Amino acid sequence: MIVSGSNSQVLATRLAESTGRSLARVDFDRFPDGELHASVPDVDADEAVVVASTTDSDAHLELLQLQDALREAGVAEITTVLPYLGYARQDRAFEPGDPVSVRAVARAVATGTDRVVTVNPHEPAVVEEFPVPATAVDAAGRLAEPLPEDLSEPLFLAPDAGATGLAETVRDAYGRGGVDAFEKTRHSSTEVTVEPRDADVAGRDVVLVDDIVATGSTMSESVGVLTDRDADRVFVTCVHPMLANNAVLKLAGAGVEAIYGTDTVERAVSEVSVAPAIADAL
Ligand code: R5P
């Protein structure tokens, strides 16, 4: 039985189809004081897979409710799929007094599940924060699927060194092209600068690759630098298209050709499904 969180209904439906499992009815409600009330009225299985991207704090609480509802109904084995694991970027105490937020979240999620599957977390080691077995699926290769076949001298570019592996994965899946990375400096949560390295981008099609586009600051800055250097078409690809606030407008203003993401975060640009990769991990 697949049990969907409210933010993962498209992906959960695809996962039910691709695995041949039933899709549970789930009701999402809210009490007048604002408290959430997620319920699973017709539980008819010993084993369940909860699929819930924790894209905001309500989604975290909703997930805990779904897990608890399943335990209450007698489900013996629960797998929790976190297509997008919220708080994953708060993976250390940056300042004295800071929490390691992802560790707190992981501990809470682990109380209601037997194992966890997530997709391209910001740092792979984050799975070690779960006190139950946890694995990370790499779905980045699928980001090559929506790219045009006629890319000219393609360059797969990471906006920072940490995303170089993702850029290589997408290049390998595409089948040809170079790989490079910018050097990024973050000045605040919404301000970044990127420094090009040696790659000559004039007249070439460039595919920017990152794990997440959040505010769009990193990618819009990168698109701007590439446009200034006479790149031809610039595509933005990411696993998690969070696209918070005015990110789409920032990218459009910077001159992006197209944005492609997966359905870990369900947005208009979620052209690629991670359902097959998750199905393999179940
Ligand atoms: C950071 O290292 C991540 O890989 C992303 O580059 C970053 O989180 C994107 O954030 P934003 O879209 O707000 O620049």
Short mmCIF file of C-alpha atoms and ligand atoms in Angstrom, two decimals:
data_model
loop_
_atom_site.label_atom_id
_atom_site.label_comp_id
_atom_site.label_asym_id
_atom_site.label_seq_id
_atom_site.Cartn_x
_atom_site.Cartn_y
_atom_site.Cartn_z
CA MET A 1 0.00 0.00 0.00
CA ILE A 2 1.31 3.44 -0.98
CA VAL A 3 0.33 6.28 1.36
CA SER A 4 0.86 9.76 0.00
CA GLY A 5 1.66 12.97 1.79
CA SER A 6 -0.23 15.99 0.49
CA ASN A 7 2.84 17.33 -1.35
CA SER A 8 3.66 14.07 -3.14
CA GLN A 9 0.39 12.97 -4.70
CA VAL A 10 1.63 12.84 -8.31
CA LEU A 11 4.78 10.90 -7.41
CA ALA A 12 2.90 8.54 -5.07
CA THR A 13 0.40 7.75 -7.84
CA ARG A 14 3.23 7.03 -10.26
CA LEU A 15 4.94 4.86 -7.67
CA ALA A 16 1.74 2.88 -7.08
CA GLU A 17 1.41 2.34 -10.84
CA SER A 18 5.03 1.32 -11.34
CA THR A 19 5.10 -1.09 -8.38
CA GLY A 20 1.57 -2.51 -8.74
CA ARG A 21 0.73 -1.52 -5.15
CA SER A 22 -2.60 -0.04 -4.10
CA LEU A 23 -2.86 3.70 -3.49
CA ALA A 24 -4.42 4.42 -0.10
CA ARG A 25 -7.12 6.99 0.45
CA VAL A 26 -5.69 9.76 2.61
CA ASP A 27 -7.67 12.69 4.01
CA PHE A 28 -5.96 15.98 4.74
CA ASP A 29 -7.79 18.30 7.09
CA ARG A 30 -7.06 21.08 9.52
CA PHE A 31 -8.72 22.01 12.80
CA PRO A 32 -9.99 25.58 13.32
CA ASP A 33 -6.92 26.40 15.42
CA GLY A 34 -4.69 25.47 12.49
CA GLU A 35 -3.55 22.06 13.69
CA LEU A 36 -3.19 19.44 10.96
CA HIS A 37 -5.25 16.27 10.81
CA ALA A 38 -4.05 13.74 8.22
CA SER A 39 -5.75 10.33 8.30
CA VAL A 40 -5.75 7.02 6.42
CA PRO A 41 -9.31 5.65 6.77
CA ASP A 42 -9.09 2.27 5.01
CA VAL A 43 -5.89 0.48 5.97
CA ASP A 44 -5.85 -3.06 4.64
CA ALA A 45 -2.18 -4.04 4.61
CA ASP A 46 0.55 -5.32 6.88
CA GLU A 47 3.12 -3.28 5.02
CA ALA A 48 2.97 0.33 3.83
CA VAL A 49 5.14 2.83 2.02
CA VAL A 50 4.62 6.46 3.00
CA VAL A 51 5.72 8.89 0.29
CA ALA A 52 6.04 12.42 1.58
CA SER A 53 8.34 15.23 0.56
CA THR A 54 8.91 17.37 3.61
CA THR A 55 8.95 20.64 1.73
CA ASP A 56 7.83 22.68 4.73
CA SER A 57 7.31 22.27 8.47
CA ASP A 58 3.65 21.29 8.10
CA ALA A 59 4.72 18.47 5.78
CA HIS A 60 7.02 17.14 8.51
CA LEU A 61 4.18 17.04 11.01
CA GLU A 62 1.79 15.54 8.47
CA LEU A 63 4.30 12.74 7.85
CA LEU A 64 4.48 11.94 11.57
CA GLN A 65 0.67 11.76 11.66
CA LEU A 66 0.53 9.41 8.66
CA GLN A 67 3.13 7.11 10.19
CA ASP A 68 1.26 7.08 13.49
CA ALA A 69 -2.10 6.42 11.81
CA LEU A 70 -0.59 3.39 10.08
CA ARG A 71 0.90 2.01 13.30
CA GLU A 72 -2.44 2.61 15.04
CA ALA A 73 -4.16 0.59 12.30
CA GLY A 74 -1.78 -2.31 12.89
CA VAL A 75 0.63 -1.95 9.97
CA ALA A 76 3.68 -4.00 10.90
CA GLU A 77 6.26 -2.68 8.46
CA ILE A 78 6.50 0.93 7.35
CA THR A 79 8.93 2.31 4.78
CA THR A 80 9.14 6.09 4.62
CA VAL A 81 10.12 7.61 1.29
CA LEU A 82 11.30 11.20 1.57
CA PRO A 83 11.67 12.23 -2.08
CA TYR A 84 12.75 15.65 -0.85
CA LEU A 85 14.20 15.69 2.65
CA GLY A 86 13.57 19.09 4.18
CA TYR A 87 16.18 20.63 6.48
CA ALA A 88 18.90 18.55 4.78
CA ARG A 89 21.00 21.67 4.20
CA GLN A 90 21.03 22.38 7.95
CA ASP A 91 23.38 19.47 8.46
CA ARG A 92 25.74 21.03 10.99
CA ALA A 93 25.80 23.72 13.64
CA PHE A 94 27.01 26.71 11.63
CA GLU A 95 27.17 29.06 14.64
CA PRO A 96 27.48 28.42 18.38
CA GLY A 97 24.01 27.61 19.67
CA ASP A 98 22.74 26.24 16.35
CA PRO A 99 20.95 22.90 16.20
CA VAL A 100 21.86 20.20 13.69
CA SER A 101 18.33 20.47 12.36
CA VAL A 102 18.44 17.54 9.97
CA ARG A 103 19.51 15.26 12.81
CA ALA A 104 16.50 16.37 14.89
CA VAL A 105 14.21 15.77 11.92
CA ALA A 106 15.75 12.38 11.15
CA ARG A 107 15.31 11.21 14.73
CA ALA A 108 11.65 12.22 14.72
CA VAL A 109 10.94 10.54 11.37
CA ALA A 110 12.71 7.36 12.49
CA THR A 111 10.35 6.88 15.43
CA GLY A 112 7.53 6.02 13.01
CA THR A 113 9.24 3.87 10.42
CA ASP A 114 11.31 0.76 9.89
CA ARG A 115 13.44 2.23 7.12
CA VAL A 116 13.91 5.36 5.04
CA VAL A 117 14.54 5.99 1.35
CA THR A 118 15.43 9.47 0.17
CA VAL A 119 16.56 10.98 -3.13
CA ASN A 120 19.76 12.93 -3.75
CA PRO A 121 20.07 14.57 -0.34
CA HIS A 122 22.29 17.63 -0.24
CA GLU A 123 25.05 15.54 1.40
CA PRO A 124 24.91 11.74 1.00
CA ALA A 125 26.16 11.24 4.57
CA VAL A 126 22.91 12.70 5.91
CA VAL A 127 21.35 9.22 5.79
CA GLU A 128 23.58 8.34 8.75
CA GLU A 129 21.49 10.68 10.92
CA PHE A 130 18.54 8.26 10.79
CA PRO A 131 18.61 5.73 13.63
CA VAL A 132 16.95 3.20 11.27
CA PRO A 133 18.29 1.81 7.96
CA ALA A 134 18.30 4.62 5.40
CA THR A 135 19.41 4.80 1.77
CA ALA A 136 19.77 7.60 -0.76
CA VAL A 137 18.70 7.02 -4.35
CA ASP A 138 20.59 8.82 -7.11
CA ALA A 139 18.06 10.01 -9.70
CA ALA A 140 20.25 12.71 -11.28
CA GLY A 141 20.88 10.75 -14.48
CA ARG A 142 17.24 11.10 -15.43
CA LEU A 143 17.72 14.86 -15.73
CA ALA A 144 19.26 14.23 -19.17
CA GLU A 145 15.92 12.95 -20.51
CA PRO A 146 14.17 16.25 -21.30
CA LEU A 147 17.27 17.92 -22.78
CA PRO A 148 17.18 18.55 -26.56
CA GLU A 149 19.16 16.02 -28.57
CA ASP A 150 20.86 18.74 -30.60
CA LEU A 151 22.88 20.48 -27.85
CA SER A 152 25.82 22.26 -29.46
CA GLU A 153 29.22 21.46 -27.84
CA PRO A 154 27.39 20.93 -24.56
CA LEU A 155 29.01 21.87 -21.28
CA PHE A 156 27.53 20.43 -18.08
CA LEU A 157 28.31 22.98 -15.42
CA ALA A 158 28.02 22.78 -11.65
CA PRO A 159 27.44 26.15 -9.96
CA ASP A 160 29.80 25.03 -7.20
CA ALA A 161 32.36 22.27 -6.74
CA GLY A 162 29.96 20.24 -4.59
CA ALA A 163 27.65 19.63 -7.56
CA THR A 164 30.39 18.44 -9.93
CA GLY A 165 29.45 14.78 -9.42
CA LEU A 166 25.85 15.55 -10.37
CA ALA A 167 27.01 17.38 -13.51
CA GLU A 168 29.12 14.35 -14.45
CA THR A 169 26.16 12.04 -13.91
CA VAL A 170 23.91 14.11 -16.18
CA ARG A 171 26.67 14.40 -18.81
CA ASP A 172 27.21 10.63 -18.74
CA ALA A 173 23.48 10.03 -19.11
CA TYR A 174 23.31 12.52 -22.00
CA GLY A 175 26.23 10.77 -23.67
CA ARG A 176 28.53 13.60 -24.67
CA GLY A 177 29.85 16.97 -23.50
CA GLY A 178 32.31 18.50 -21.07
CA VAL A 179 32.04 19.08 -17.32
CA ASP A 180 33.16 22.07 -15.31
CA ALA A 181 32.28 23.92 -12.10
CA PHE A 182 32.02 27.53 -11.00
CA GLU A 183 33.46 28.75 -7.74
CA LYS A 184 30.57 30.02 -5.61
CA THR A 185 30.60 32.41 -2.69
CA ARG A 186 27.43 32.75 -0.65
CA HIS A 187 26.99 36.17 0.97
CA SER A 188 23.52 35.59 2.47
CA SER A 189 20.58 33.23 2.04
CA THR A 190 19.59 35.06 -1.15
CA GLU A 191 22.89 36.55 -2.40
CA VAL A 192 25.61 34.58 -4.14
CA THR A 193 28.39 35.32 -6.60
CA VAL A 194 29.92 32.78 -8.94
CA GLU A 195 33.36 32.93 -10.54
CA PRO A 196 33.91 31.19 -13.86
CA ARG A 197 36.95 29.00 -14.24
CA ASP A 198 38.64 28.26 -17.54
CA ALA A 199 35.87 26.79 -19.64
CA ASP A 200 35.21 28.62 -22.88
CA VAL A 201 31.42 28.88 -23.16
CA ALA A 202 31.03 31.24 -26.14
CA GLY A 203 28.65 29.75 -28.70
CA ARG A 204 28.10 26.60 -26.64
CA ASP A 205 24.93 25.22 -25.06
CA VAL A 206 25.35 25.01 -21.28
CA VAL A 207 23.43 22.78 -18.89
CA LEU A 208 23.64 23.95 -15.28
CA VAL A 209 23.18 21.08 -12.80
CA ASP A 210 22.53 21.29 -9.05
CA ASP A 211 20.76 19.27 -6.39
CA ILE A 212 18.25 22.00 -5.58
CA VAL A 213 17.07 25.34 -6.88
CA ALA A 214 15.71 27.10 -3.80
CA THR A 215 15.59 30.89 -4.12
CA GLY A 216 17.12 30.65 -7.59
CA SER A 217 19.95 32.99 -6.58
CA THR A 218 22.70 30.51 -7.44
CA MET A 219 21.26 29.58 -10.79
CA SER A 220 20.16 33.06 -11.91
CA GLU A 221 23.63 34.40 -11.08
CA SER A 222 25.16 31.53 -13.05
CA VAL A 223 22.87 32.06 -16.03
CA GLY A 224 23.81 35.76 -16.02
CA VAL A 225 27.54 35.03 -16.01
CA LEU A 226 27.16 32.56 -18.86
CA THR A 227 25.06 34.96 -20.90
CA ASP A 228 27.69 37.69 -20.39
CA ARG A 229 30.25 35.23 -21.75
CA ASP A 230 28.17 34.64 -24.90
CA ALA A 231 26.98 31.13 -24.12
CA ASP A 232 24.27 30.09 -26.55
CA ARG A 233 21.34 28.37 -24.81
CA VAL A 234 21.52 27.93 -21.01
CA PHE A 235 19.40 25.20 -19.40
CA VAL A 236 18.86 24.79 -15.66
CA THR A 237 18.42 21.27 -14.31
CA CYS A 238 18.04 20.15 -10.71
CA VAL A 239 16.75 17.18 -8.76
CA HIS A 240 14.64 19.25 -6.36
CA PRO A 241 12.89 22.22 -8.01
CA MET A 242 11.87 23.98 -4.82
CA LEU A 243 11.65 27.29 -6.71
CA ALA A 244 10.77 29.35 -3.65
CA ASN A 245 9.42 32.86 -3.81
CA ASN A 246 10.26 34.52 -7.17
CA ALA A 247 12.86 31.99 -8.34
CA VAL A 248 11.17 31.33 -11.69
CA LEU A 249 10.98 35.04 -12.46
CA LYS A 250 14.66 35.50 -11.52
CA LEU A 251 15.68 32.70 -13.85
CA ALA A 252 13.49 33.99 -16.67
CA GLY A 253 14.93 37.47 -16.19
CA ALA A 254 18.46 36.06 -16.36
CA GLY A 255 17.65 34.52 -19.75
CA VAL A 256 17.33 30.80 -19.02
CA GLU A 257 16.22 28.68 -21.99
CA ALA A 258 14.33 26.10 -19.88
CA ILE A 259 14.18 24.69 -16.34
CA TYR A 260 13.91 20.95 -15.74
CA GLY A 261 13.43 19.24 -12.39
CA THR A 262 12.07 16.01 -10.99
CA ASP A 263 8.83 15.26 -9.16
CA THR A 264 10.49 15.10 -5.72
CA VAL A 265 9.02 18.59 -5.46
CA GLU A 266 5.89 18.81 -7.60
CA ARG A 267 6.14 21.91 -9.73
CA ALA A 268 5.28 22.89 -13.31
CA VAL A 269 8.90 22.14 -14.30
CA SER A 270 8.86 18.58 -12.84
CA GLU A 271 9.37 16.91 -16.21
CA VAL A 272 11.25 13.91 -14.83
CA SER A 273 9.87 11.27 -12.48
CA VAL A 274 11.97 9.63 -9.80
CA ALA A 275 9.34 6.86 -9.40
CA PRO A 276 11.39 4.21 -11.25
CA ALA A 277 14.47 4.94 -9.13
CA ILE A 278 12.46 4.74 -5.90
CA ALA A 279 10.68 1.57 -7.07
CA ASP A 280 14.09 -0.06 -7.53
CA ALA A 281 15.00 0.81 -3.94
CA LEU A 282 11.82 -0.61 -2.36
C1 R5P B 1 24.02 24.55 -2.08
O1 R5P B 1 25.15 24.14 -1.94
C2 R5P B 1 23.03 23.86 -2.95
O2 R5P B 1 23.66 22.85 -3.71
C3 R5P B 1 22.33 24.82 -3.88
O3 R5P B 1 23.28 25.39 -4.76
C4 R5P B 1 21.65 25.93 -3.13
O4 R5P B 1 21.01 25.43 -2.02
C5 R5P B 1 20.68 26.67 -4.02
O5 R5P B 1 20.06 27.66 -3.29
P1 R5P B 1 19.49 28.96 -4.00
O6 R5P B 1 18.61 28.52 -5.13
O7 R5P B 1 18.73 29.65 -2.90
O8 R5P B 1 20.66 29.76 -4.47
#
